[in-house]
Coordinates of C-alpha atoms in Angstrom, one line a residue:
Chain A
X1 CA 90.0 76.8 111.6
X2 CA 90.1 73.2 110.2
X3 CA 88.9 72.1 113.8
X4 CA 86.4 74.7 113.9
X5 CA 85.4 73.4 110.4
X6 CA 85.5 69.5 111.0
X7 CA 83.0 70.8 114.7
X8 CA 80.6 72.1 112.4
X9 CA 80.3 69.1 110.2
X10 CA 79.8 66.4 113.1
X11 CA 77.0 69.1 114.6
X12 CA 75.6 68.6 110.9
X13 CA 76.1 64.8 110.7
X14 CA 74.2 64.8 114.5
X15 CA 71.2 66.9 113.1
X16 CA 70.7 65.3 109.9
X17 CA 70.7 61.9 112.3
X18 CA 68.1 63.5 114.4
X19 CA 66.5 64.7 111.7
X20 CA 66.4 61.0 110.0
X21 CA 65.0 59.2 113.0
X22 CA 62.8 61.9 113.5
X23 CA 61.2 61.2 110.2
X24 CA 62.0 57.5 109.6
X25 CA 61.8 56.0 113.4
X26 CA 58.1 56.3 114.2
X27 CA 56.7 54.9 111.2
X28 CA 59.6 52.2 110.3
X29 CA 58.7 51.2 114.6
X30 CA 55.2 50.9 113.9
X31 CA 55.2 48.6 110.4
X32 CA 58.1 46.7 113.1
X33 CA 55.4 46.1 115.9
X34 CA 52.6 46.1 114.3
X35 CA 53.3 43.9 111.3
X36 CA 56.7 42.5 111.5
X37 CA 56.8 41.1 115.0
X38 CA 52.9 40.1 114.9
X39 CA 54.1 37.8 111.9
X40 CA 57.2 36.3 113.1
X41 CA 55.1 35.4 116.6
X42 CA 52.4 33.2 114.0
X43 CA 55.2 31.8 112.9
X44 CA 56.7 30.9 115.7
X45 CA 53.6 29.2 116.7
X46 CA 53.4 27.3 113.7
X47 CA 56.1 24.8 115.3
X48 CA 54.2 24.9 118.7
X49 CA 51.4 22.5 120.7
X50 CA 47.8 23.8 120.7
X51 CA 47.5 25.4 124.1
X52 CA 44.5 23.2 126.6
X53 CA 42.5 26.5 126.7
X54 CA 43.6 28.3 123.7
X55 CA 46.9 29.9 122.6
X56 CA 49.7 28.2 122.7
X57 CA 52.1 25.8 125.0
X58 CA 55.7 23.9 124.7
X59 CA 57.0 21.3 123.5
X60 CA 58.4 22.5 120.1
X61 CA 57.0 20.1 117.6
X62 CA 56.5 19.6 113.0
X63 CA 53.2 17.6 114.0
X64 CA 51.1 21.0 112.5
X65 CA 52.6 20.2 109.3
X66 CA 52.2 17.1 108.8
X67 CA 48.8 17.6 109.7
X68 CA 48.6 19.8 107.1
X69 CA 49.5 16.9 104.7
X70 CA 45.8 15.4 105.4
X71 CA 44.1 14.5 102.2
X72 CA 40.7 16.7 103.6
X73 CA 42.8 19.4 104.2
X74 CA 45.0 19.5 100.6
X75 CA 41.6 19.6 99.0
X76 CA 40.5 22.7 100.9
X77 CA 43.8 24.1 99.4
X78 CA 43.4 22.6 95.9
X79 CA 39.9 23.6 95.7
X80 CA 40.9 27.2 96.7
X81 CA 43.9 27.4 94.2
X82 CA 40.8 26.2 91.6
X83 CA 38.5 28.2 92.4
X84 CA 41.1 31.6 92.5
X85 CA 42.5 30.7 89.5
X86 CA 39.3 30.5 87.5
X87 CA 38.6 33.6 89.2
X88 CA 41.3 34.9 88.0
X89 CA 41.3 33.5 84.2
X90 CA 37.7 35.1 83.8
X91 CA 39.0 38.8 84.9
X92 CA 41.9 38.7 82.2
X93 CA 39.4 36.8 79.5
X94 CA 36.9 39.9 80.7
X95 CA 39.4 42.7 82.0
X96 CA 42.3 43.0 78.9
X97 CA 40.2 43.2 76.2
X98 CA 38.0 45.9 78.3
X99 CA 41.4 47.6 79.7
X100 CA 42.1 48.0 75.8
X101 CA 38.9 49.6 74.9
X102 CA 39.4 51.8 77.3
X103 CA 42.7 52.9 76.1
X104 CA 40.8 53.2 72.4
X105 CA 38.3 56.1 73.9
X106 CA 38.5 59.8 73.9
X107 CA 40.8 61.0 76.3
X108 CA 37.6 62.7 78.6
X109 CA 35.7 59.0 78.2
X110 CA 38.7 57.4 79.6
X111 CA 38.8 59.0 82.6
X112 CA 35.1 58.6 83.2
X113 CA 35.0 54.7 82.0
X114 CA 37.8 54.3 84.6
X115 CA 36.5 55.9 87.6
X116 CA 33.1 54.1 86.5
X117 CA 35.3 50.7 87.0
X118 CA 36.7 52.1 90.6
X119 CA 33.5 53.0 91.7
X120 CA 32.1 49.7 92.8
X121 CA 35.4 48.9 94.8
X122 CA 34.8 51.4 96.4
X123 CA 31.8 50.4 98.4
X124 CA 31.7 48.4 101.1
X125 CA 32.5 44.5 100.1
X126 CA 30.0 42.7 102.1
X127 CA 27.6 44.7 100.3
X128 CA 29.1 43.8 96.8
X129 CA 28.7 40.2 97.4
X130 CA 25.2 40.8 99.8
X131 CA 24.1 42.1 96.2
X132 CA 24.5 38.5 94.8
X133 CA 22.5 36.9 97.1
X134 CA 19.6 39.2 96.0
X135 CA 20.7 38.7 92.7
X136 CA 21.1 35.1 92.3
X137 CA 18.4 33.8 94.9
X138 CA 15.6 31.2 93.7
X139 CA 13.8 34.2 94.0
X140 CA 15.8 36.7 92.8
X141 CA 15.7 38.5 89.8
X142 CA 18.2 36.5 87.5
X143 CA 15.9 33.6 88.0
X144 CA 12.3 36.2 88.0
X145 CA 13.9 37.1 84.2
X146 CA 14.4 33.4 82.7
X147 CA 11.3 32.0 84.1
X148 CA 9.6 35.0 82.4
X149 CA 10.9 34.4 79.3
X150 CA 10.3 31.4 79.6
X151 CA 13.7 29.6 79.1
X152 CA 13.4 27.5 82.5
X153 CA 10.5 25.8 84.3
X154 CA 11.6 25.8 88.3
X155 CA 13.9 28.3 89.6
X156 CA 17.8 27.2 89.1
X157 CA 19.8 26.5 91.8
X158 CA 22.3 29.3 91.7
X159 CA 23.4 30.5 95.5
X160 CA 25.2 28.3 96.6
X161 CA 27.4 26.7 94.4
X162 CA 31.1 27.3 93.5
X163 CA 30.0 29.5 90.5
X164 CA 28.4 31.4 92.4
X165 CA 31.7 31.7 94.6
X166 CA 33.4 32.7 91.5
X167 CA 31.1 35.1 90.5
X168 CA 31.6 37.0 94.0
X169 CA 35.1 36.8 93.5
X170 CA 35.1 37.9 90.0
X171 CA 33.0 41.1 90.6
X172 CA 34.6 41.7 94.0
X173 CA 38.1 42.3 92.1
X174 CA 37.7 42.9 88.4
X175 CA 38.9 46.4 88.9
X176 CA 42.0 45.0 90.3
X177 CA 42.4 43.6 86.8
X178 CA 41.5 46.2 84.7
X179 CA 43.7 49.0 86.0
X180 CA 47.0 47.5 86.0
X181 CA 46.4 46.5 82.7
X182 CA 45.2 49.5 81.2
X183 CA 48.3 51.5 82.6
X184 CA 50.8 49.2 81.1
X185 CA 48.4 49.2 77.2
X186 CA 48.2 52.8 78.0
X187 CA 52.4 53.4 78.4
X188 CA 53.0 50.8 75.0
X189 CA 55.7 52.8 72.8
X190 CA 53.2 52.7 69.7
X191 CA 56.2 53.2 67.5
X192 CA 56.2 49.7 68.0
X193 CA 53.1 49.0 66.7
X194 CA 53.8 51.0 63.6
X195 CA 56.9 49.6 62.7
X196 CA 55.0 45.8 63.3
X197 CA 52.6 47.0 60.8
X198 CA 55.3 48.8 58.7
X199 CA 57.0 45.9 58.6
X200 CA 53.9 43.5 57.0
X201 CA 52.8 42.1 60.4
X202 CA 49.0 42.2 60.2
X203 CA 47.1 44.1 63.3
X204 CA 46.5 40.3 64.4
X205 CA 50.1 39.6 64.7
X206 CA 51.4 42.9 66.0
X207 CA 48.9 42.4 68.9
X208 CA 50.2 39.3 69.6
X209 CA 54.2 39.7 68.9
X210 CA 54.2 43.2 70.1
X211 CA 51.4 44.4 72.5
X212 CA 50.9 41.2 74.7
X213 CA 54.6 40.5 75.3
X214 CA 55.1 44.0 76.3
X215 CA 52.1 44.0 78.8
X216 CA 52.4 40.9 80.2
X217 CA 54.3 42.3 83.2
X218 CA 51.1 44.4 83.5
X219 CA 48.9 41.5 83.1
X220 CA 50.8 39.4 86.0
X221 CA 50.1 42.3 88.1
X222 CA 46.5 41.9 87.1
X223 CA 46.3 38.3 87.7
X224 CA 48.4 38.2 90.9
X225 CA 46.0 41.1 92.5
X226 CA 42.9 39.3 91.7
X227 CA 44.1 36.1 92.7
X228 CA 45.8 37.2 96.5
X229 CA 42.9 38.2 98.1
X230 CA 40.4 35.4 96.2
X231 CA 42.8 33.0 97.5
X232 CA 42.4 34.0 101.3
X233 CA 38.8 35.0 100.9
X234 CA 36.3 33.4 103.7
X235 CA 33.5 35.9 103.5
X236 CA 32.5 35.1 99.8
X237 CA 32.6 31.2 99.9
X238 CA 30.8 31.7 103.2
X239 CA 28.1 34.0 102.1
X240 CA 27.9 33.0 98.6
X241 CA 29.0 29.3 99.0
X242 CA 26.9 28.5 101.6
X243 CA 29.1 26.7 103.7
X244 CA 29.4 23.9 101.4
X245 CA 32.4 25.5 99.6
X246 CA 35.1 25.6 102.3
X247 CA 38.4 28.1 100.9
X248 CA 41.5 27.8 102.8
X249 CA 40.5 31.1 104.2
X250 CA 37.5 29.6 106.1
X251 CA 39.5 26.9 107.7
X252 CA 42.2 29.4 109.0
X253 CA 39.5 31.6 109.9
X254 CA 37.8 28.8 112.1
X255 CA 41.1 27.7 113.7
X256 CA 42.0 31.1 114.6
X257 CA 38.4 31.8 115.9
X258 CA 36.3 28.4 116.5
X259 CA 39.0 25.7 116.9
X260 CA 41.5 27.9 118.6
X261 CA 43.3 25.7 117.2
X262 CA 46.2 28.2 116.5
X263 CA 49.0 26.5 115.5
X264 CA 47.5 24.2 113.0
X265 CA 46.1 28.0 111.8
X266 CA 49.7 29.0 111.8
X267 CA 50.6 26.5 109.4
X268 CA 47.7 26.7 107.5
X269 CA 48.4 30.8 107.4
X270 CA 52.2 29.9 106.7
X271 CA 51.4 27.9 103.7
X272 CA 49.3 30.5 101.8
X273 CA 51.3 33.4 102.5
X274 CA 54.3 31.6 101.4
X275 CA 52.4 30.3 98.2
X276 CA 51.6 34.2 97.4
X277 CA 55.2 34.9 97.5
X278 CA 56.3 32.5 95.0
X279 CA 53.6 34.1 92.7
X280 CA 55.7 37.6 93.5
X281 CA 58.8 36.0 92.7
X282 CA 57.5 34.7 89.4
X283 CA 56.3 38.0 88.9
X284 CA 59.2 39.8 89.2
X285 CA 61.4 37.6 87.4
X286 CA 59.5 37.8 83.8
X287 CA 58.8 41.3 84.1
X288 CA 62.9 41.9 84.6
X289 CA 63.2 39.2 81.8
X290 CA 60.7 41.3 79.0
X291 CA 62.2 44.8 80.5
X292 CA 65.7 43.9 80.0
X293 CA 64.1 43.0 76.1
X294 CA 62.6 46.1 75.6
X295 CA 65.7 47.7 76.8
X296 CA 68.0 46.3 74.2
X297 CA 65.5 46.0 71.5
Chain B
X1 CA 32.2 53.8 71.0
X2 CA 31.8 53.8 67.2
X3 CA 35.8 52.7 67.2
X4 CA 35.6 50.1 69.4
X5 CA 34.9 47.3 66.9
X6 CA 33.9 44.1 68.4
X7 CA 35.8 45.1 72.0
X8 CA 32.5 47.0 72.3
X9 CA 30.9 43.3 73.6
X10 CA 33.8 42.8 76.6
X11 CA 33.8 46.6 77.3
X12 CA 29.9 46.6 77.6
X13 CA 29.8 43.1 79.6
X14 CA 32.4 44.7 82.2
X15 CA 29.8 47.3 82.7
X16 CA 26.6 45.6 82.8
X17 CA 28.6 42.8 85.7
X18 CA 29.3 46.1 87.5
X19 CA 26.3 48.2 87.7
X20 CA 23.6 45.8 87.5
X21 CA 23.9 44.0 90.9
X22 CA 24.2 47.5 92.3
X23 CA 21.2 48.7 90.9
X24 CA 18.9 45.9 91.9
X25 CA 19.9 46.3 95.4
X26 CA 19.4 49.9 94.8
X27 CA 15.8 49.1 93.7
X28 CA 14.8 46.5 95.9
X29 CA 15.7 49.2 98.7
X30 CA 12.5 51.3 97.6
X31 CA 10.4 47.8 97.9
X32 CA 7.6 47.9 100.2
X33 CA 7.2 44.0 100.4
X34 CA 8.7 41.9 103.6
X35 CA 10.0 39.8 100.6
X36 CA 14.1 41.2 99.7
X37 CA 13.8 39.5 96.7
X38 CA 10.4 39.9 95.0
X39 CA 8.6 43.5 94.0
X40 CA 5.6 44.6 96.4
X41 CA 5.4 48.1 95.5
X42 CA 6.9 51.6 96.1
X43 CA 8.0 52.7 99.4
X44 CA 10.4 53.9 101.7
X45 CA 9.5 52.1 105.1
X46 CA 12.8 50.1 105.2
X47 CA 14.9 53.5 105.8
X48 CA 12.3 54.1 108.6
X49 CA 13.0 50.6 110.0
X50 CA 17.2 51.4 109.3
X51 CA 16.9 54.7 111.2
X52 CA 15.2 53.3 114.1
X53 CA 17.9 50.5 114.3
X54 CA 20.3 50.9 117.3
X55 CA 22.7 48.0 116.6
X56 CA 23.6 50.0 112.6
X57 CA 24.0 53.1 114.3
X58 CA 25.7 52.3 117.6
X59 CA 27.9 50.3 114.7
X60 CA 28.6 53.2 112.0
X61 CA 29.5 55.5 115.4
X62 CA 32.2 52.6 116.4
X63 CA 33.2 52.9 112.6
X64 CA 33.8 56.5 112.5
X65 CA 35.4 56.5 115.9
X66 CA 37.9 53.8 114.4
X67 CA 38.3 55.8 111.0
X68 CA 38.1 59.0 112.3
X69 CA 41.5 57.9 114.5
X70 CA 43.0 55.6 112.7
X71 CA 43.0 58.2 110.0
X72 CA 44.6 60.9 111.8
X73 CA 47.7 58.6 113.1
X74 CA 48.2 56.8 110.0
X75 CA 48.4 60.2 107.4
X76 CA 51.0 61.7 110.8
X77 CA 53.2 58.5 110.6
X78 CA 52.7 58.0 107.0
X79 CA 53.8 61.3 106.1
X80 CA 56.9 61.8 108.0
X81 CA 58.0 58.1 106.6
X82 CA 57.2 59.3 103.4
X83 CA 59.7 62.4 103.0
X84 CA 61.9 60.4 105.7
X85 CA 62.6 58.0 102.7
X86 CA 63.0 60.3 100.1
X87 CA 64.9 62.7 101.7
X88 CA 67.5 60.6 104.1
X89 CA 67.8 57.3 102.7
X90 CA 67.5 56.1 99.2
X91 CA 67.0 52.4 100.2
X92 CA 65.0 50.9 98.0
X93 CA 64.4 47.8 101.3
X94 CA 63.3 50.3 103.7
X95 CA 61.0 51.5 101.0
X96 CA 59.6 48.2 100.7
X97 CA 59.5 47.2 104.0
X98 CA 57.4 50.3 104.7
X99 CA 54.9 50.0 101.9
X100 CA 54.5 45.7 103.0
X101 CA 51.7 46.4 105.2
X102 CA 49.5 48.2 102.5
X103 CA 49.9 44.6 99.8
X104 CA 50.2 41.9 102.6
X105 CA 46.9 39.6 102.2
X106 CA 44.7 40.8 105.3
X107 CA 44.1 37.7 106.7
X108 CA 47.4 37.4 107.6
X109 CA 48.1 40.6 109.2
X110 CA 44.8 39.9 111.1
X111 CA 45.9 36.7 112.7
X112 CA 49.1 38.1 113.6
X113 CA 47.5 41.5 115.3
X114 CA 45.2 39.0 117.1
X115 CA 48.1 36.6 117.8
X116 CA 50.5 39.3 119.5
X117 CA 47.2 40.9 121.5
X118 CA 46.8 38.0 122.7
X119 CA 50.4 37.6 123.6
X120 CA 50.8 40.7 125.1
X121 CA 47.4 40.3 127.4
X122 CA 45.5 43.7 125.8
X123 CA 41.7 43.8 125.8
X124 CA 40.3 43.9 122.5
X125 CA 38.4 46.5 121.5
X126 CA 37.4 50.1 118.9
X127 CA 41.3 50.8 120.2
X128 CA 43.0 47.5 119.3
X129 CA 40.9 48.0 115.7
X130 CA 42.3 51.5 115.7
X131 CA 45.7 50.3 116.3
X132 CA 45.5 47.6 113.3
X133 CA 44.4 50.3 111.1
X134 CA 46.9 52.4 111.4
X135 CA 49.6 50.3 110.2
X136 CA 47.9 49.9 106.9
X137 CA 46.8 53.3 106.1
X138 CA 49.9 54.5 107.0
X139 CA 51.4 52.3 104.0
X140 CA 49.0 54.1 101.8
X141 CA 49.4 57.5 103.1
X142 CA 53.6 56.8 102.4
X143 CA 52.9 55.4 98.9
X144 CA 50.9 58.3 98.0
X145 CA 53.0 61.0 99.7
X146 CA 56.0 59.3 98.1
X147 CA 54.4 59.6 94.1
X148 CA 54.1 63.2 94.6
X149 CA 57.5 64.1 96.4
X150 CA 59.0 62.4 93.0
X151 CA 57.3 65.5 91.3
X152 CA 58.2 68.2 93.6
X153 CA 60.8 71.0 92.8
X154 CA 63.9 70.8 94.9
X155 CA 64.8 74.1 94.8
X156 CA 61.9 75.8 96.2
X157 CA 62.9 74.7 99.4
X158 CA 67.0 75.1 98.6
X159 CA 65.4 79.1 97.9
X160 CA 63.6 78.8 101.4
X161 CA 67.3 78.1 103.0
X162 CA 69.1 80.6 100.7
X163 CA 66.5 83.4 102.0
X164 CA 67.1 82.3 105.7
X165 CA 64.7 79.8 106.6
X166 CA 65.9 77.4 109.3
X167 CA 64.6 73.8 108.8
X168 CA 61.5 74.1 110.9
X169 CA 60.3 77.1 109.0
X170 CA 60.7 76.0 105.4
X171 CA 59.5 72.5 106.7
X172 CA 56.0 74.2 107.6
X173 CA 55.7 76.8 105.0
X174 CA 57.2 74.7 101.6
X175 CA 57.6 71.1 101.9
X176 CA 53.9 70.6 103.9
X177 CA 51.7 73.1 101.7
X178 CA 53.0 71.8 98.2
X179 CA 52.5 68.1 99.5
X180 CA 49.1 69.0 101.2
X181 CA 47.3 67.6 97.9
X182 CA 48.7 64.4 98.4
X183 CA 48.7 64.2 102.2
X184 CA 44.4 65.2 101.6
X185 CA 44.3 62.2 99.0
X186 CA 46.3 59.8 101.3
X187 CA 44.1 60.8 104.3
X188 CA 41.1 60.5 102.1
X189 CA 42.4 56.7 101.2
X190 CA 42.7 55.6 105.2
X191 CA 39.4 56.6 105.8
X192 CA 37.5 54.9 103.1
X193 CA 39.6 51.9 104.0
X194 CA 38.9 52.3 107.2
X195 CA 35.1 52.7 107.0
X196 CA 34.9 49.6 105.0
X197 CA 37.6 47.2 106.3
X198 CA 36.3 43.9 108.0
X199 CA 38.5 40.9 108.0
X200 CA 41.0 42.4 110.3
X201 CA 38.3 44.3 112.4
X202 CA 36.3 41.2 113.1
X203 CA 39.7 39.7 114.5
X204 CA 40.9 42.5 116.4
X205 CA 37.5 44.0 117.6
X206 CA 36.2 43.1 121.1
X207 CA 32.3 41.2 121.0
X208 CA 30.9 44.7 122.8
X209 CA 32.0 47.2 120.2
X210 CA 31.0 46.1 116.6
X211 CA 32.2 48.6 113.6
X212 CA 29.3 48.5 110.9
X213 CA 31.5 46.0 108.9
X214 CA 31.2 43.6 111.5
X215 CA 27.5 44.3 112.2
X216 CA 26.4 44.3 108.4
X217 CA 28.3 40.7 108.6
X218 CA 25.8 39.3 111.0
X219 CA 22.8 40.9 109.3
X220 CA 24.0 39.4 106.2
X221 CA 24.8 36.0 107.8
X222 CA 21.4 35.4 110.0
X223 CA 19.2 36.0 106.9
X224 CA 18.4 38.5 104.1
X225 CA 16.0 42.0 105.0
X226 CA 14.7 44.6 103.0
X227 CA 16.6 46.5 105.7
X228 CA 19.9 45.2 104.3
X229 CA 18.6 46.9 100.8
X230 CA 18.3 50.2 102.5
X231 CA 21.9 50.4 104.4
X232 CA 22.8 49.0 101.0
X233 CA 21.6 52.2 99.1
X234 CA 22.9 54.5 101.8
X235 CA 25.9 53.3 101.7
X236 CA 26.8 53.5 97.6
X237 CA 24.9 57.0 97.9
X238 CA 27.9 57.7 100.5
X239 CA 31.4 55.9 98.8
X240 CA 30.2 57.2 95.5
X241 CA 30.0 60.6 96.8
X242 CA 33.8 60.5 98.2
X243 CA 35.2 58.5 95.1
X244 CA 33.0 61.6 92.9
X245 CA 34.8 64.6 95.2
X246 CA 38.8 63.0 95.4
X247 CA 38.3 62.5 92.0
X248 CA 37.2 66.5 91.6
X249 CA 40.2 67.3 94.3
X250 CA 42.9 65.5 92.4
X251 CA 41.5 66.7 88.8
X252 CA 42.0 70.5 90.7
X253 CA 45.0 69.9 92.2
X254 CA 46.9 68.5 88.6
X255 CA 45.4 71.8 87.4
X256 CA 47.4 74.0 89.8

């Protein structure tokens, strides 16, 4: 009976292991193929010799990184970290107080004004930033309105210039701003807020010691998802910037693809991605910092 | 509106920044002038020239072959991982691990699918595109598939088993048809991500086989045409109307 008994359990335990790889192997071996070992191989060829004819050859070498130390090449990466974060400080001065209007409407408005933000990331990107060059040509209608107004003489140089970099990068991933934000206004405990106000603290100061605490965790989502992919953008400084604003992007871009070069693109690659993680880390930190808060308080 | 107070400026700003570069491109489209830039008149010529251009449509054909595919695998794989995790491990790494692909910046993962095609000697090509796809979009599909399994009902399928149902069977008839909602929303997802995606495309397509993407790239790069204007307008007419019905399935769905 007891044997009998203890048969039927390991026939159990063998099915629900089938069952489990069955579900979990295909898809956990893909994201291992297809992502995992793709990025430990650029890795590994950060610490390699550029290859006579492309790829990649022996000896084993740190050269790539020190080459990475070249004062051109840390101003590509300053002038990208610039560039990203004023891309990013305009979403939040433009996205949190908009995510909080939204949270102010109607419930049936909400749901429109935020599929009405969606919308544009939703169309294809090189259109979204083909759209400024229409827009901000010498030609183009920005300039067309001034001139007739008469607020400028000759047409202002606008393509072509890191603003107009930022600009692309700013409409390309407002959204991303907007949403996380909204969702963590949206979930406040507004007994907070009441007992702020119950309490003296004027609306002024209950936004500030209440609601922006509470959402900063929000608001670093925000910030970090606008800021990853302006970071490692190449097609908007290319299209928008003309060539003359190079992003770190647009040099691993050209190792990988002009240079073959791909080493020095390893490193190059290594050094952003690991740069983006920090920002996770940082991330994750204060929001299990101002959680744990909440929690007690 | 009226309540808004002074965040009516920063709300309205949002939208005029959104909508306005759309809508010039939008008008411009109906411009009968050579000029992109400068009004000539009303017209429609430029969606003649579009649909008489081979490279766009031998491009959005690519596209859709890619999508179309990389759709299919990716909501398969993406599923099955999906209720894998929730239902046989409660690992909160392997849960991570699986939904990496979806936040990792795209550059990288490109240069690392182009690295290891390289390494392994395939020809790049619509397949090796299709291939990179998938391991996105099957992130997405999981995180989707995952949001809704946290709502479902255990018991209806512990009543499936009680009643006789072997795993197969209550498999097919519970767990698939109450997540078909989000499996349709995932699958929606990977194919408008799909349509649209570039940076990895342009390093893991081959020169012969350009998606649209790739090809809109090179129109954009080797100078601005009215013709751009047009594909432009076609191509809000089209994600607007996909954004517009998931929205309508989704809204339908939380009804039921």
């Amino acid at each position: 009976m007891a044997s009998t008994v203890a048969q039927g359990r390991g026939a159990d335990k063998r099915r629900a292991l089938g069952a489990r790889t069955a579900f979990l192997g295909p898809g956990l071996l893909y994201v291992t193929a297809f992502m995992t070992i793709p990025i430990l191989l650029v890795v590994s060829y950060a610490f390699l010799t550029r290859g006579r004819f492309g790829g990649v050859e022996f000896p084993v070498t740190l050269e790539n990184f020190v080459r990475a130390l070249d004062p051109i090449y840390l101003r590509v990466l300053w002038n990208s970290i610039f560039i990203a974060s004023a891309t990013t400080l305009l979403a939040l001065l433009i996205g949190y107080p908009t995510a909080y209007a939204i949270t102010r409407l109607p419930v049936r408005w909400r749901t429109v004004a935020l599929v009405l933000v969606v919308l544009p990331f939703w169309t294809n990107f090189l259109i979204r930033t083909y759209a400024w060059i229409v827009l901000l040509n010498s030609q183009g209608p920005v300039n067309k309105t001034l001139e007739s107004l008469g607020l400028i003489d000759a047409p202002l140089e606008l393509l072509y210039t890191r603003g107009a970099v930022i600009a692309g990068l700013l409409y390309a991933y407002l959204p991303l701003m907007i949403l996380p934000v909204y969702a963590s206004i949206e979930r406040l405990d507004r007994s907070l807020l009441e007992a702020a106000t119950n309490l003296g603290a004027s609306k002024f100061w209950s936004f500030i010691t209440v609601t922006l605490p509470l959402t900063l965790p929000g608001t670093m989502i925000g910030a970090i998802f606008v800021f990853v992919p302006s970071l490692g953008n190449f097609i908007v400084p290319e299209l928008l910037g003309g060539g003359k604003t190079v992003m770190v992007g647009n040099l691993i871009r050209d190792q990988f693809l002009k240079a073959r070069d791909w080493p020095f693109g390893a490193v190059l690659a290594l050094v952003m991605v690991l740069f983006l993680a920090g920002l996770f880390a940082v991330q994750a930190i204060v929001a299990r910092r101002i959680n744990g808060r909440g929690a007690r308080a | 509106m009226r309540n808004l107070g002074w965040l009516r400026l920063p709300f309205l700003l949002t939208f005029v920044f959104l909508y306005v570069p759309l809508v010039v491109v939008v008008v411009m489209s109906f411009n009968s002038g050579k000029q992109p830039f400068s009004w000539g008149g009303f017209s429609t010529r430029w969606y003649g020239v579009l649909a008489a251009d081979t490279a766009v449509r031998q491009g959005l054909l690519n596209t859709l072959i890619v999508a179309v595919g990389a759709t299919i695998l990716a909501t398969i794989l993406g599923t099955l991982l999906a209720i894998g995790l929730a239902r046989f491990t409660r690992s909160a790494l392997l849960e991570a691990y699986s939904l990496t692909p979806a936040i990792i910046p795209d550059l990288a993962l490109a240069i690392g699918l182009l690295v290891m095609f390289s390494a392994i000697g395939m020809t790049l090509g619509l397949h090796s595109v299709l291939l990179a796809h998938v391991v996105f979009g099957m992130a997405f599909v999981a995180a989707v598939v995952t949001a809704r399994l946290g709502q479902n009902d255990p018991s209806l399928e512990e009543a499936s088993g009680d009643l006789g149902a072997n795993a197969a069977t209550t498999f097919f008839k519970i767990t698939v048809p109450t997540l078909l909602p989000a499996i349709v929303a995932g699958a929606l997802l990977v194919f408008t991500l799909s349509l649209d995606e570039f940076v990895i495309a342009f390093f893991t397509d081959g020169p012969a086989t350009p998606t649209l993407p790739i090809v809109i790239y090179s129109m954009v790069r080797f100078g601005v045409t009215p013709e751009i204007n047009a594909l432009a307008a076609l191509l809000l007419l089209v994600s607007f109307t996909v954004v517009i019905a998931a929205q309508r399935i989704t809204r339908l769905t939380d009804a039921v």
